[in-house]
Amino acid sequence: MKIMKALTIQIGIFGRTNAGKSTLMNFITGQDASIVSDVPGTTTDAVYKQMELNPLGPVTFTDTAGIDDASSLADARIEKTRRALGASDAAFLVCEAGKFGDFEKNIVNEAGKNNTPVIIIIGKTDIVAPEDTFAESLKKYSKNIMLFSKKNTNRDA
């Protein structure tokens, strides 16, 4: 089913539970748009935040539930995440150092079916810095790899 896209550029934020998606959303928007917690499954429904992003213009960021959700509501949450991916013009795929498996590969594959570009963001780099080989291995899934930490300023790989 083809999902109708909005008039603004849609950028979805995807990843496993507690990968740092909500922290990234709040950092980008400069607001507490999403609840951040160590409790897995905190984001139960997609959180949308519109803003002006120069030079692109109006953009809507979507913070989604974890793609590995195993809660009693997992099916509903994952379906909403899949719909958000289908409506996205670009996808930010958040992972942690050394953690890139089938969940992440499925997001890359689904995005590819819709020609949606993917930027892989290695989060929580203040906790565990990724090895160079890990970041290099991700380049077969996206040529756009970034490092992210809410505590440091070094975000480029």
PDB file of C-alpha atoms in Angstrom, residues 2 8 10 20 32 39 49 65 67 72-73 80 85 88 91 95 99 145 153:
ATOM      1  CA  LYS A   2       1.440   3.370  -1.053  1.00  0.00           C
ATOM      2  CA  THR A   8       6.507  18.956   4.375  1.00  0.00           C
ATOM      3  CA  GLN A  10       9.180  13.824   6.324  1.00  0.00           C
ATOM      4  CA  GLY A  20      18.709   6.880  21.429  1.00  0.00           C
ATOM      5  CA  ASP A  32      11.815  18.075  24.829  1.00  0.00           C
ATOM      6  CA  VAL A  39      12.786   2.177  30.338  1.00  0.00           C
ATOM      7  CA  LYS A  49       7.721  17.674  15.470  1.00  0.00           C
ATOM      8  CA  ALA A  65       8.822   3.085  18.619  1.00  0.00           C
ATOM      9  CA  ILE A  67      11.711  -1.896  15.809  1.00  0.00           C
ATOM     10  CA  SER A  72       2.312  -6.851  24.581  1.00  0.00           C
ATOM     11  CA  LEU A  73       1.663  -3.931  22.184  1.00  0.00           C
ATOM     12  CA  LYS A  80       2.962   2.291  13.124  1.00  0.00           C
ATOM     13  CA  LEU A  85       8.892   4.544   7.270  1.00  0.00           C
ATOM     14  CA  SER A  88       9.301   9.173   5.151  1.00  0.00           C
ATOM     15  CA  ALA A  91      15.260   7.854   7.320  1.00  0.00           C
ATOM     16  CA  CYS A  95      22.067   2.154  16.274  1.00  0.00           C
ATOM     17  CA  LYS A  99      24.847  -3.425  17.235  1.00  0.00           C
ATOM     18  CA  ILE A 145      27.286   7.474   8.611  1.00  0.00           C
ATOM     19  CA  THR A 153      30.365  17.628  19.955  1.00  0.00           C
TER      20      THR A 153
END
